[in-house]
Amino acid sequence: CRTMVRPKSPLGCSARVSDSTYSMRVNIAVAPGSPGIGENGPVDADSPASRTALATARFRAAHQLLDGGRVLPDPLAVRIVGEPEDVLRALDIDRRLRLFVCARARYAEEVLAAAVPHGLDQLVVLGAGLDTFAYRSPYPGLRVVEIDHPATQAWKRERLASVGIAVPGTVTHVSTDFEHDDLAGILAGCIDVG
């Protein structure tokens, strides 16, 4: 049994640690009525539900519409965001960041593709946000564990249900507060090390 841990911290940042030195402030506009996201304004990057998860998902969705998904083909990206296509097309403000976000995900998926034939059978996605890999995985036996903040994860599960994206039996959702919970203990409880 082999496991790959894939940090998916939003906007391509390193996995966030509890040291406040690594805190990041963001100001990401949200569509009116977005459940659990709150109004526009500055928030901590880990505020429930994560605006940075929304920003990353928007970049991936906009990439499908504006770039034809050339870097990261993701047929679920637009659906999971749940915003009108014209709104997503209007997000064509930072092409380099959009492509960086998608290239980073593409690289992780290519590393995974190279590892699966060699026995990798588990993937852990830290800070999964609205990542859709687990729901479009081409590897039937791959177990995917998505770990994220409880509010962000609840929001994702609501988005999946509302747009009819099925959760495969190979996917496990694990909620954690990365700032306070013991990640090693959480990982030990949700991955097969045998």
Short mmCIF file of N, CA and C in Angstrom, two decimals:
data_model
loop_
_atom_site.label_atom_id
_atom_site.label_comp_id
_atom_site.label_asym_id
_atom_site.label_seq_id
_atom_site.Cartn_x
_atom_site.Cartn_y
_atom_site.Cartn_z
N CYS A 1 0.84 -1.17 0.00
CA CYS A 1 0.00 0.00 0.00
C CYS A 1 0.89 1.25 0.00
N ARG A 2 0.68 2.14 -0.94
CA ARG A 2 1.48 3.37 -1.03
C ARG A 2 0.54 4.56 -1.08
N THR A 3 0.92 5.63 -0.42
CA THR A 3 0.09 6.82 -0.33
C THR A 3 0.85 8.04 -0.80
N MET A 4 0.19 8.90 -1.54
CA MET A 4 0.75 10.19 -1.94
C MET A 4 -0.03 11.26 -1.21
N VAL A 5 0.66 12.16 -0.54
CA VAL A 5 0.01 13.28 0.12
C VAL A 5 0.22 14.49 -0.76
N ARG A 6 -0.88 15.08 -1.21
CA ARG A 6 -0.85 16.19 -2.15
C ARG A 6 -1.37 17.44 -1.47
N PRO A 7 -0.49 18.36 -1.06
CA PRO A 7 -0.99 19.60 -0.48
C PRO A 7 -1.67 20.43 -1.54
N LYS A 8 -2.87 20.88 -1.28
CA LYS A 8 -3.63 21.66 -2.23
C LYS A 8 -4.01 23.00 -1.61
N SER A 9 -3.07 23.63 -0.97
CA SER A 9 -3.37 24.91 -0.37
C SER A 9 -3.77 25.88 -1.47
N PRO A 10 -4.86 26.62 -1.27
CA PRO A 10 -5.36 27.50 -2.31
C PRO A 10 -4.33 28.50 -2.81
N LEU A 11 -4.47 28.87 -4.06
CA LEU A 11 -3.65 29.85 -4.75
C LEU A 11 -2.20 29.43 -4.87
N GLY A 12 -1.93 28.13 -4.73
CA GLY A 12 -0.59 27.63 -4.97
C GLY A 12 0.40 27.90 -3.85
N CYS A 13 -0.07 28.28 -2.69
CA CYS A 13 0.85 28.55 -1.57
C CYS A 13 1.27 27.24 -0.94
N SER A 14 2.33 27.27 -0.16
CA SER A 14 2.73 26.08 0.58
C SER A 14 1.65 25.74 1.58
N ALA A 15 1.62 24.49 2.02
CA ALA A 15 0.64 24.10 3.02
C ALA A 15 0.77 25.02 4.22
N ARG A 16 -0.33 25.50 4.71
CA ARG A 16 -0.31 26.47 5.79
C ARG A 16 0.00 25.78 7.10
N VAL A 17 0.88 26.37 7.88
CA VAL A 17 1.20 25.85 9.21
C VAL A 17 0.62 26.80 10.23
N SER A 18 0.65 26.40 11.50
CA SER A 18 -0.02 27.20 12.51
C SER A 18 0.72 28.47 12.87
N ASP A 19 1.95 28.63 12.45
CA ASP A 19 2.70 29.85 12.73
C ASP A 19 2.05 31.01 11.99
N SER A 20 1.62 32.02 12.73
CA SER A 20 0.89 33.13 12.12
C SER A 20 1.73 33.92 11.13
N THR A 21 3.01 33.68 11.10
CA THR A 21 3.87 34.33 10.11
C THR A 21 3.42 34.00 8.70
N TYR A 22 2.81 32.83 8.51
CA TYR A 22 2.39 32.39 7.20
C TYR A 22 0.96 32.78 6.86
N SER A 23 0.31 33.57 7.72
CA SER A 23 -1.05 33.99 7.44
C SER A 23 -1.09 34.86 6.20
N MET A 24 -2.21 34.83 5.53
CA MET A 24 -2.35 35.58 4.29
C MET A 24 -3.71 36.27 4.34
N ARG A 25 -3.77 37.52 3.92
CA ARG A 25 -5.03 38.23 3.84
C ARG A 25 -5.48 38.23 2.39
N VAL A 26 -6.77 38.04 2.19
CA VAL A 26 -7.30 38.05 0.84
C VAL A 26 -8.56 38.89 0.81
N ASN A 27 -8.91 39.38 -0.35
CA ASN A 27 -10.15 40.09 -0.55
C ASN A 27 -10.75 39.58 -1.85
N ILE A 28 -11.56 38.56 -1.74
CA ILE A 28 -12.13 37.89 -2.90
C ILE A 28 -13.63 38.13 -2.89
N ALA A 29 -14.13 38.67 -3.98
CA ALA A 29 -15.56 38.93 -4.08
C ALA A 29 -16.32 37.61 -4.18
N VAL A 30 -17.45 37.56 -3.50
CA VAL A 30 -18.31 36.37 -3.58
C VAL A 30 -19.65 36.79 -4.16
N ALA A 31 -20.27 35.86 -4.84
CA ALA A 31 -21.59 36.13 -5.41
C ALA A 31 -22.58 36.32 -4.28
N PRO A 32 -23.51 37.27 -4.40
CA PRO A 32 -24.52 37.46 -3.37
C PRO A 32 -25.26 36.16 -3.10
N GLY A 33 -25.46 35.87 -1.83
CA GLY A 33 -26.19 34.67 -1.46
C GLY A 33 -25.36 33.40 -1.43
N SER A 34 -24.05 33.49 -1.61
CA SER A 34 -23.22 32.29 -1.52
C SER A 34 -23.24 31.80 -0.08
N PRO A 35 -23.76 30.60 0.16
CA PRO A 35 -23.93 30.13 1.53
C PRO A 35 -22.61 29.94 2.24
N GLY A 36 -22.53 30.50 3.45
CA GLY A 36 -21.38 30.27 4.31
C GLY A 36 -20.10 30.96 3.91
N ILE A 37 -20.14 31.81 2.88
CA ILE A 37 -18.92 32.47 2.44
C ILE A 37 -18.84 33.86 3.06
N GLY A 38 -19.93 34.53 3.22
CA GLY A 38 -19.92 35.87 3.81
C GLY A 38 -19.85 36.95 2.75
N GLU A 39 -19.88 38.17 3.19
CA GLU A 39 -19.85 39.31 2.29
C GLU A 39 -18.44 39.60 1.84
N ASN A 40 -18.30 40.50 0.85
CA ASN A 40 -16.99 40.90 0.37
C ASN A 40 -16.22 41.57 1.50
N GLY A 41 -14.93 41.40 1.49
CA GLY A 41 -14.10 42.05 2.48
C GLY A 41 -12.95 41.15 2.88
N PRO A 42 -11.98 41.70 3.59
CA PRO A 42 -10.82 40.91 3.97
C PRO A 42 -11.17 39.86 5.03
N VAL A 43 -10.62 38.68 4.85
CA VAL A 43 -10.79 37.59 5.81
C VAL A 43 -9.48 36.85 5.89
N ASP A 44 -9.29 36.07 6.95
CA ASP A 44 -8.13 35.19 7.00
C ASP A 44 -8.31 34.10 5.96
N ALA A 45 -7.21 33.61 5.43
CA ALA A 45 -7.27 32.61 4.36
C ALA A 45 -8.00 31.34 4.78
N ASP A 46 -8.03 31.04 6.07
CA ASP A 46 -8.70 29.82 6.53
C ASP A 46 -10.10 30.07 7.07
N SER A 47 -10.65 31.27 6.86
CA SER A 47 -11.98 31.55 7.37
C SER A 47 -13.00 30.63 6.72
N PRO A 48 -13.92 30.12 7.53
CA PRO A 48 -14.94 29.24 6.97
C PRO A 48 -15.91 30.03 6.12
N ALA A 49 -16.47 29.48 5.12
CA ALA A 49 -15.81 28.56 4.21
C ALA A 49 -14.79 29.36 3.41
N SER A 50 -13.73 28.74 3.07
CA SER A 50 -12.57 29.41 2.52
C SER A 50 -12.82 30.15 1.21
N ARG A 51 -12.57 31.45 1.24
CA ARG A 51 -12.66 32.24 0.01
C ARG A 51 -11.52 31.88 -0.93
N THR A 52 -10.41 31.45 -0.40
CA THR A 52 -9.31 31.06 -1.28
C THR A 52 -9.66 29.77 -2.02
N ALA A 53 -10.45 28.89 -1.39
CA ALA A 53 -10.94 27.70 -2.11
C ALA A 53 -11.84 28.13 -3.26
N LEU A 54 -12.67 29.13 -3.00
CA LEU A 54 -13.54 29.65 -4.05
C LEU A 54 -12.71 30.28 -5.17
N ALA A 55 -11.69 31.06 -4.81
CA ALA A 55 -10.86 31.70 -5.83
C ALA A 55 -10.16 30.67 -6.70
N THR A 56 -9.61 29.63 -6.09
CA THR A 56 -8.93 28.58 -6.84
C THR A 56 -9.91 27.88 -7.77
N ALA A 57 -11.09 27.58 -7.26
CA ALA A 57 -12.10 26.91 -8.09
C ALA A 57 -12.53 27.81 -9.25
N ARG A 58 -12.65 29.09 -8.99
CA ARG A 58 -13.00 30.02 -10.07
C ARG A 58 -11.91 30.05 -11.15
N PHE A 59 -10.65 30.05 -10.74
CA PHE A 59 -9.56 30.04 -11.72
C PHE A 59 -9.65 28.78 -12.59
N ARG A 60 -9.91 27.65 -11.95
CA ARG A 60 -9.99 26.39 -12.70
C ARG A 60 -11.19 26.40 -13.65
N ALA A 61 -12.31 26.93 -13.19
CA ALA A 61 -13.50 27.02 -14.04
C ALA A 61 -13.28 28.00 -15.19
N ALA A 62 -12.71 29.15 -14.88
CA ALA A 62 -12.44 30.14 -15.93
C ALA A 62 -11.47 29.57 -16.96
N HIS A 63 -10.53 28.77 -16.51
CA HIS A 63 -9.58 28.14 -17.42
C HIS A 63 -10.30 27.25 -18.44
N GLN A 64 -11.32 26.54 -17.99
CA GLN A 64 -12.08 25.69 -18.91
C GLN A 64 -12.76 26.53 -19.98
N LEU A 65 -13.31 27.67 -19.57
CA LEU A 65 -14.07 28.51 -20.49
C LEU A 65 -13.18 29.38 -21.37
N LEU A 66 -12.11 29.92 -20.80
CA LEU A 66 -11.28 30.88 -21.53
C LEU A 66 -10.12 30.24 -22.28
N ASP A 67 -9.62 29.12 -21.75
CA ASP A 67 -8.45 28.47 -22.35
C ASP A 67 -8.78 27.08 -22.89
N GLY A 68 -10.03 26.70 -22.83
CA GLY A 68 -10.41 25.38 -23.32
C GLY A 68 -9.86 24.24 -22.49
N GLY A 69 -9.44 24.52 -21.25
CA GLY A 69 -8.90 23.47 -20.39
C GLY A 69 -7.61 22.87 -20.92
N ARG A 70 -6.85 23.63 -21.70
CA ARG A 70 -5.63 23.08 -22.32
C ARG A 70 -4.59 22.64 -21.30
N VAL A 71 -4.46 23.34 -20.20
CA VAL A 71 -3.48 22.97 -19.19
C VAL A 71 -4.05 21.90 -18.27
N LEU A 72 -5.29 22.07 -17.84
CA LEU A 72 -5.93 21.14 -16.90
C LEU A 72 -7.37 20.88 -17.35
N PRO A 73 -7.58 19.82 -18.12
CA PRO A 73 -8.95 19.50 -18.51
C PRO A 73 -9.74 19.06 -17.27
N ASP A 74 -10.80 19.77 -16.95
CA ASP A 74 -11.60 19.47 -15.76
C ASP A 74 -13.07 19.69 -16.08
N PRO A 75 -13.76 18.65 -16.51
CA PRO A 75 -15.15 18.80 -16.92
C PRO A 75 -16.11 19.14 -15.78
N LEU A 76 -15.65 19.09 -14.54
CA LEU A 76 -16.52 19.39 -13.40
C LEU A 76 -16.28 20.79 -12.83
N ALA A 77 -15.24 21.46 -13.27
CA ALA A 77 -14.83 22.73 -12.65
C ALA A 77 -15.91 23.80 -12.71
N VAL A 78 -16.56 23.95 -13.84
CA VAL A 78 -17.58 24.99 -13.98
C VAL A 78 -18.80 24.63 -13.14
N ARG A 79 -19.20 23.38 -13.17
CA ARG A 79 -20.39 22.94 -12.42
C ARG A 79 -20.23 23.15 -10.93
N ILE A 80 -19.08 22.77 -10.38
CA ILE A 80 -18.96 22.83 -8.91
C ILE A 80 -18.94 24.26 -8.39
N VAL A 81 -18.44 25.20 -9.19
CA VAL A 81 -18.45 26.59 -8.74
C VAL A 81 -19.88 27.12 -8.67
N GLY A 82 -20.71 26.73 -9.64
CA GLY A 82 -22.12 27.10 -9.59
C GLY A 82 -22.41 28.55 -9.93
N GLU A 83 -21.53 29.19 -10.66
CA GLU A 83 -21.76 30.57 -11.07
C GLU A 83 -21.99 30.60 -12.58
N PRO A 84 -22.75 31.56 -13.06
CA PRO A 84 -23.01 31.64 -14.50
C PRO A 84 -21.70 31.77 -15.30
N GLU A 85 -21.71 31.18 -16.49
CA GLU A 85 -20.51 31.21 -17.31
C GLU A 85 -20.05 32.62 -17.63
N ASP A 86 -20.99 33.55 -17.83
CA ASP A 86 -20.57 34.92 -18.15
C ASP A 86 -19.84 35.57 -16.98
N VAL A 87 -20.22 35.21 -15.76
CA VAL A 87 -19.52 35.72 -14.57
C VAL A 87 -18.10 35.14 -14.54
N LEU A 88 -17.97 33.86 -14.82
CA LEU A 88 -16.66 33.22 -14.81
C LEU A 88 -15.77 33.75 -15.94
N ARG A 89 -16.36 33.98 -17.10
CA ARG A 89 -15.59 34.54 -18.22
C ARG A 89 -15.08 35.94 -17.89
N ALA A 90 -15.83 36.68 -17.11
CA ALA A 90 -15.44 38.04 -16.73
C ALA A 90 -14.25 38.04 -15.77
N LEU A 91 -13.88 36.88 -15.25
CA LEU A 91 -12.75 36.78 -14.32
C LEU A 91 -11.42 36.74 -15.05
N ASP A 92 -11.41 37.10 -16.31
CA ASP A 92 -10.19 37.07 -17.12
C ASP A 92 -9.31 38.27 -16.76
N ILE A 93 -8.89 38.33 -15.48
CA ILE A 93 -8.10 39.47 -15.01
C ILE A 93 -6.65 39.12 -14.74
N ASP A 94 -6.37 37.87 -14.47
CA ASP A 94 -5.00 37.47 -14.16
C ASP A 94 -4.71 36.12 -14.79
N ARG A 95 -4.43 36.13 -16.08
CA ARG A 95 -4.21 34.90 -16.83
C ARG A 95 -3.04 34.10 -16.27
N ARG A 96 -1.97 34.78 -15.88
CA ARG A 96 -0.80 34.06 -15.36
C ARG A 96 -1.13 33.30 -14.09
N LEU A 97 -1.86 33.93 -13.17
CA LEU A 97 -2.22 33.23 -11.94
C LEU A 97 -3.18 32.08 -12.24
N ARG A 98 -4.13 32.31 -13.14
CA ARG A 98 -5.07 31.25 -13.52
C ARG A 98 -4.30 30.04 -14.07
N LEU A 99 -3.35 30.29 -14.96
CA LEU A 99 -2.59 29.19 -15.55
C LEU A 99 -1.66 28.54 -14.53
N PHE A 100 -1.12 29.33 -13.60
CA PHE A 100 -0.27 28.77 -12.55
C PHE A 100 -1.07 27.80 -11.68
N VAL A 101 -2.27 28.23 -11.26
CA VAL A 101 -3.12 27.37 -10.44
C VAL A 101 -3.41 26.06 -11.16
N CYS A 102 -3.72 26.15 -12.44
CA CYS A 102 -4.04 24.95 -13.22
C CYS A 102 -2.80 24.10 -13.50
N ALA A 103 -1.66 24.73 -13.76
CA ALA A 103 -0.43 23.98 -14.01
C ALA A 103 0.00 23.22 -12.77
N ARG A 104 -0.16 23.83 -11.62
CA ARG A 104 0.20 23.17 -10.36
C ARG A 104 -0.64 21.92 -10.16
N ALA A 105 -1.94 22.02 -10.41
CA ALA A 105 -2.81 20.86 -10.28
C ALA A 105 -2.47 19.80 -11.33
N ARG A 106 -2.20 20.25 -12.54
CA ARG A 106 -1.84 19.32 -13.62
C ARG A 106 -0.57 18.54 -13.27
N TYR A 107 0.43 19.25 -12.72
CA TYR A 107 1.67 18.59 -12.33
C TYR A 107 1.39 17.50 -11.29
N ALA A 108 0.59 17.83 -10.28
CA ALA A 108 0.27 16.85 -9.24
C ALA A 108 -0.44 15.64 -9.84
N GLU A 109 -1.34 15.89 -10.80
CA GLU A 109 -2.05 14.78 -11.43
C GLU A 109 -1.13 13.93 -12.30
N GLU A 110 -0.13 14.55 -12.92
CA GLU A 110 0.83 13.78 -13.72
C GLU A 110 1.76 12.95 -12.84
N VAL A 111 2.16 13.48 -11.69
CA VAL A 111 2.97 12.71 -10.75
C VAL A 111 2.15 11.52 -10.26
N LEU A 112 0.90 11.75 -9.96
CA LEU A 112 0.01 10.66 -9.54
C LEU A 112 -0.12 9.62 -10.64
N ALA A 113 -0.31 10.06 -11.88
CA ALA A 113 -0.45 9.13 -13.01
C ALA A 113 0.79 8.25 -13.17
N ALA A 114 1.95 8.80 -12.89
CA ALA A 114 3.18 8.02 -12.98
C ALA A 114 3.32 7.04 -11.82
N ALA A 115 2.73 7.37 -10.68
CA ALA A 115 2.88 6.53 -9.48
C ALA A 115 1.87 5.40 -9.40
N VAL A 116 0.68 5.59 -9.94
CA VAL A 116 -0.36 4.56 -9.84
C VAL A 116 0.08 3.22 -10.43
N PRO A 117 0.70 3.19 -11.60
CA PRO A 117 1.14 1.89 -12.14
C PRO A 117 2.19 1.19 -11.28
N HIS A 118 2.80 1.91 -10.36
CA HIS A 118 3.83 1.34 -9.49
C HIS A 118 3.28 0.99 -8.11
N GLY A 119 1.97 0.96 -7.99
CA GLY A 119 1.36 0.50 -6.75
C GLY A 119 0.74 1.55 -5.86
N LEU A 120 0.83 2.81 -6.21
CA LEU A 120 0.18 3.83 -5.38
C LEU A 120 -1.33 3.59 -5.41
N ASP A 121 -1.94 3.49 -4.23
CA ASP A 121 -3.37 3.22 -4.20
C ASP A 121 -4.15 4.17 -3.31
N GLN A 122 -3.48 5.18 -2.76
CA GLN A 122 -4.16 6.18 -1.93
C GLN A 122 -3.62 7.57 -2.25
N LEU A 123 -4.51 8.54 -2.24
CA LEU A 123 -4.15 9.93 -2.42
C LEU A 123 -4.78 10.73 -1.31
N VAL A 124 -3.99 11.54 -0.62
CA VAL A 124 -4.50 12.44 0.41
C VAL A 124 -4.38 13.86 -0.12
N VAL A 125 -5.51 14.56 -0.16
CA VAL A 125 -5.52 15.94 -0.64
C VAL A 125 -5.75 16.84 0.57
N LEU A 126 -4.69 17.54 0.97
CA LEU A 126 -4.78 18.45 2.12
C LEU A 126 -5.32 19.80 1.64
N GLY A 127 -6.31 20.33 2.35
CA GLY A 127 -6.91 21.59 1.93
C GLY A 127 -7.58 21.43 0.58
N ALA A 128 -8.44 20.44 0.45
CA ALA A 128 -9.02 20.07 -0.85
C ALA A 128 -9.87 21.16 -1.47
N GLY A 129 -10.48 22.01 -0.68
CA GLY A 129 -11.33 23.05 -1.26
C GLY A 129 -12.35 22.45 -2.20
N LEU A 130 -12.50 23.04 -3.39
CA LEU A 130 -13.43 22.53 -4.39
C LEU A 130 -12.72 21.71 -5.47
N ASP A 131 -11.57 21.14 -5.14
CA ASP A 131 -10.85 20.30 -6.08
C ASP A 131 -11.77 19.16 -6.54
N THR A 132 -11.71 18.83 -7.83
CA THR A 132 -12.63 17.82 -8.37
C THR A 132 -11.96 16.51 -8.78
N PHE A 133 -10.67 16.38 -8.55
CA PHE A 133 -9.98 15.18 -9.03
C PHE A 133 -10.66 13.89 -8.56
N ALA A 134 -11.03 13.83 -7.30
CA ALA A 134 -11.61 12.60 -6.73
C ALA A 134 -12.88 12.18 -7.46
N TYR A 135 -13.57 13.11 -8.11
CA TYR A 135 -14.85 12.84 -8.74
C TYR A 135 -14.71 12.60 -10.25
N ARG A 136 -13.50 12.76 -10.75
CA ARG A 136 -13.22 12.50 -12.17
C ARG A 136 -11.98 11.62 -12.34
N SER A 137 -11.57 10.97 -11.27
CA SER A 137 -10.38 10.13 -11.29
C SER A 137 -10.51 9.00 -12.31
N PRO A 138 -9.48 8.81 -13.14
CA PRO A 138 -9.52 7.70 -14.09
C PRO A 138 -9.02 6.38 -13.48
N TYR A 139 -8.74 6.36 -12.17
CA TYR A 139 -8.17 5.19 -11.51
C TYR A 139 -9.22 4.57 -10.59
N PRO A 140 -9.92 3.53 -11.04
CA PRO A 140 -11.02 2.95 -10.27
C PRO A 140 -10.64 2.48 -8.87
N GLY A 141 -9.43 1.99 -8.67
CA GLY A 141 -9.05 1.47 -7.36
C GLY A 141 -8.39 2.48 -6.45
N LEU A 142 -8.20 3.70 -6.92
CA LEU A 142 -7.50 4.72 -6.11
C LEU A 142 -8.42 5.26 -5.03
N ARG A 143 -7.98 5.16 -3.80
CA ARG A 143 -8.72 5.73 -2.67
C ARG A 143 -8.25 7.17 -2.48
N VAL A 144 -9.20 8.12 -2.41
CA VAL A 144 -8.87 9.53 -2.24
C VAL A 144 -9.43 10.02 -0.92
N VAL A 145 -8.56 10.58 -0.08
CA VAL A 145 -8.96 11.15 1.19
C VAL A 145 -8.82 12.66 1.07
N GLU A 146 -9.94 13.37 1.17
CA GLU A 146 -9.92 14.83 1.12
C GLU A 146 -10.02 15.37 2.54
N ILE A 147 -9.01 16.16 2.92
CA ILE A 147 -8.97 16.72 4.27
C ILE A 147 -9.09 18.23 4.15
N ASP A 148 -10.03 18.81 4.89
CA ASP A 148 -10.21 20.26 4.85
C ASP A 148 -10.94 20.73 6.10
N HIS A 149 -11.01 22.05 6.21
CA HIS A 149 -11.73 22.69 7.31
C HIS A 149 -13.20 22.25 7.27
N PRO A 150 -13.82 22.03 8.42
CA PRO A 150 -15.21 21.54 8.43
C PRO A 150 -16.18 22.40 7.61
N ALA A 151 -16.07 23.72 7.71
CA ALA A 151 -17.00 24.59 6.98
C ALA A 151 -16.78 24.51 5.48
N THR A 152 -15.52 24.49 5.07
CA THR A 152 -15.22 24.39 3.64
C THR A 152 -15.68 23.04 3.11
N GLN A 153 -15.45 22.00 3.88
CA GLN A 153 -15.85 20.67 3.44
C GLN A 153 -17.37 20.53 3.36
N ALA A 154 -18.08 21.09 4.32
CA ALA A 154 -19.55 21.06 4.28
C ALA A 154 -20.07 21.80 3.05
N TRP A 155 -19.44 22.94 2.76
CA TRP A 155 -19.81 23.72 1.58
C TRP A 155 -19.56 22.91 0.31
N LYS A 156 -18.42 22.23 0.24
CA LYS A 156 -18.12 21.43 -0.94
C LYS A 156 -19.15 20.31 -1.12
N ARG A 157 -19.47 19.64 -0.04
CA ARG A 157 -20.43 18.53 -0.13
C ARG A 157 -21.81 19.05 -0.57
N GLU A 158 -22.16 20.25 -0.13
CA GLU A 158 -23.42 20.87 -0.57
C GLU A 158 -23.34 21.17 -2.05
N ARG A 159 -22.20 21.69 -2.52
CA ARG A 159 -22.04 22.02 -3.94
C ARG A 159 -22.11 20.74 -4.78
N LEU A 160 -21.44 19.68 -4.35
CA LEU A 160 -21.48 18.41 -5.08
C LEU A 160 -22.92 17.92 -5.22
N ALA A 161 -23.67 17.93 -4.12
CA ALA A 161 -25.05 17.46 -4.15
C ALA A 161 -25.93 18.35 -5.02
N SER A 162 -25.75 19.66 -4.91
CA SER A 162 -26.64 20.57 -5.64
C SER A 162 -26.45 20.53 -7.15
N VAL A 163 -25.26 20.12 -7.61
CA VAL A 163 -25.04 20.05 -9.06
C VAL A 163 -25.00 18.60 -9.56
N GLY A 164 -25.31 17.67 -8.69
CA GLY A 164 -25.43 16.28 -9.11
C GLY A 164 -24.12 15.57 -9.40
N ILE A 165 -23.06 15.95 -8.71
CA ILE A 165 -21.78 15.24 -8.86
C ILE A 165 -21.74 14.15 -7.79
N ALA A 166 -21.71 12.91 -8.25
CA ALA A 166 -21.73 11.77 -7.33
C ALA A 166 -20.39 11.64 -6.60
N VAL A 167 -20.48 11.24 -5.34
CA VAL A 167 -19.28 10.98 -4.54
C VAL A 167 -19.00 9.48 -4.62
N PRO A 168 -17.90 9.11 -5.29
CA PRO A 168 -17.58 7.68 -5.41
C PRO A 168 -17.30 7.04 -4.03
N GLY A 169 -17.50 5.76 -3.95
CA GLY A 169 -17.24 5.04 -2.70
C GLY A 169 -15.77 5.04 -2.31
N THR A 170 -14.90 5.42 -3.23
CA THR A 170 -13.46 5.46 -2.95
C THR A 170 -13.02 6.79 -2.34
N VAL A 171 -13.97 7.71 -2.13
CA VAL A 171 -13.65 9.03 -1.59
C VAL A 171 -14.06 9.11 -0.13
N THR A 172 -13.15 9.62 0.69
CA THR A 172 -13.42 9.85 2.11
C THR A 172 -13.20 11.32 2.40
N HIS A 173 -14.16 11.92 3.10
CA HIS A 173 -14.02 13.32 3.53
C HIS A 173 -13.64 13.35 5.01
N VAL A 174 -12.59 14.05 5.34
CA VAL A 174 -12.14 14.17 6.72
C VAL A 174 -12.06 15.65 7.06
N SER A 175 -12.78 16.07 8.09
CA SER A 175 -12.76 17.47 8.52
C SER A 175 -11.70 17.68 9.58
N THR A 176 -11.00 18.80 9.48
CA THR A 176 -10.00 19.14 10.48
C THR A 176 -9.79 20.63 10.51
N ASP A 177 -9.34 21.10 11.63
CA ASP A 177 -8.90 22.48 11.76
C ASP A 177 -7.37 22.42 11.73
N PHE A 178 -6.79 22.79 10.60
CA PHE A 178 -5.35 22.68 10.42
C PHE A 178 -4.57 23.49 11.46
N GLU A 179 -5.18 24.51 12.01
CA GLU A 179 -4.52 25.36 12.99
C GLU A 179 -4.38 24.68 14.35
N HIS A 180 -5.33 23.81 14.69
CA HIS A 180 -5.36 23.28 16.05
C HIS A 180 -5.30 21.76 16.16
N ASP A 181 -5.70 21.05 15.13
CA ASP A 181 -5.74 19.59 15.21
C ASP A 181 -4.38 18.98 14.88
N ASP A 182 -4.17 17.76 15.35
CA ASP A 182 -2.93 17.02 15.11
C ASP A 182 -3.03 16.31 13.76
N LEU A 183 -2.39 16.87 12.75
CA LEU A 183 -2.49 16.31 11.40
C LEU A 183 -1.93 14.90 11.34
N ALA A 184 -0.84 14.63 12.04
CA ALA A 184 -0.27 13.28 12.03
C ALA A 184 -1.27 12.26 12.56
N GLY A 185 -1.97 12.63 13.61
CA GLY A 185 -2.98 11.74 14.17
C GLY A 185 -4.15 11.53 13.22
N ILE A 186 -4.55 12.60 12.56
CA ILE A 186 -5.64 12.52 11.60
C ILE A 186 -5.24 11.62 10.44
N LEU A 187 -4.04 11.82 9.91
CA LEU A 187 -3.57 10.98 8.80
C LEU A 187 -3.49 9.52 9.22
N ALA A 188 -3.00 9.26 10.43
CA ALA A 188 -2.89 7.88 10.91
C ALA A 188 -4.25 7.22 10.99
N GLY A 189 -5.29 8.01 11.25
CA GLY A 189 -6.63 7.45 11.36
C GLY A 189 -7.37 7.30 10.05
N CYS A 190 -6.85 7.85 8.96
CA CYS A 190 -7.63 7.80 7.73
C CYS A 190 -6.90 7.20 6.53
N ILE A 191 -5.63 6.84 6.68
CA ILE A 191 -4.95 6.19 5.57
C ILE A 191 -4.50 4.80 5.99
N ASP A 192 -4.43 3.95 5.01
CA ASP A 192 -3.99 2.57 5.24
C ASP A 192 -2.47 2.51 5.06
N VAL A 193 -1.76 2.21 6.13
CA VAL A 193 -0.31 2.15 6.06
C VAL A 193 0.20 0.71 5.89
N GLY A 194 -0.72 -0.22 5.77
CA GLY A 194 -0.35 -1.62 5.67
C GLY A 194 -0.08 -2.02 4.33
#
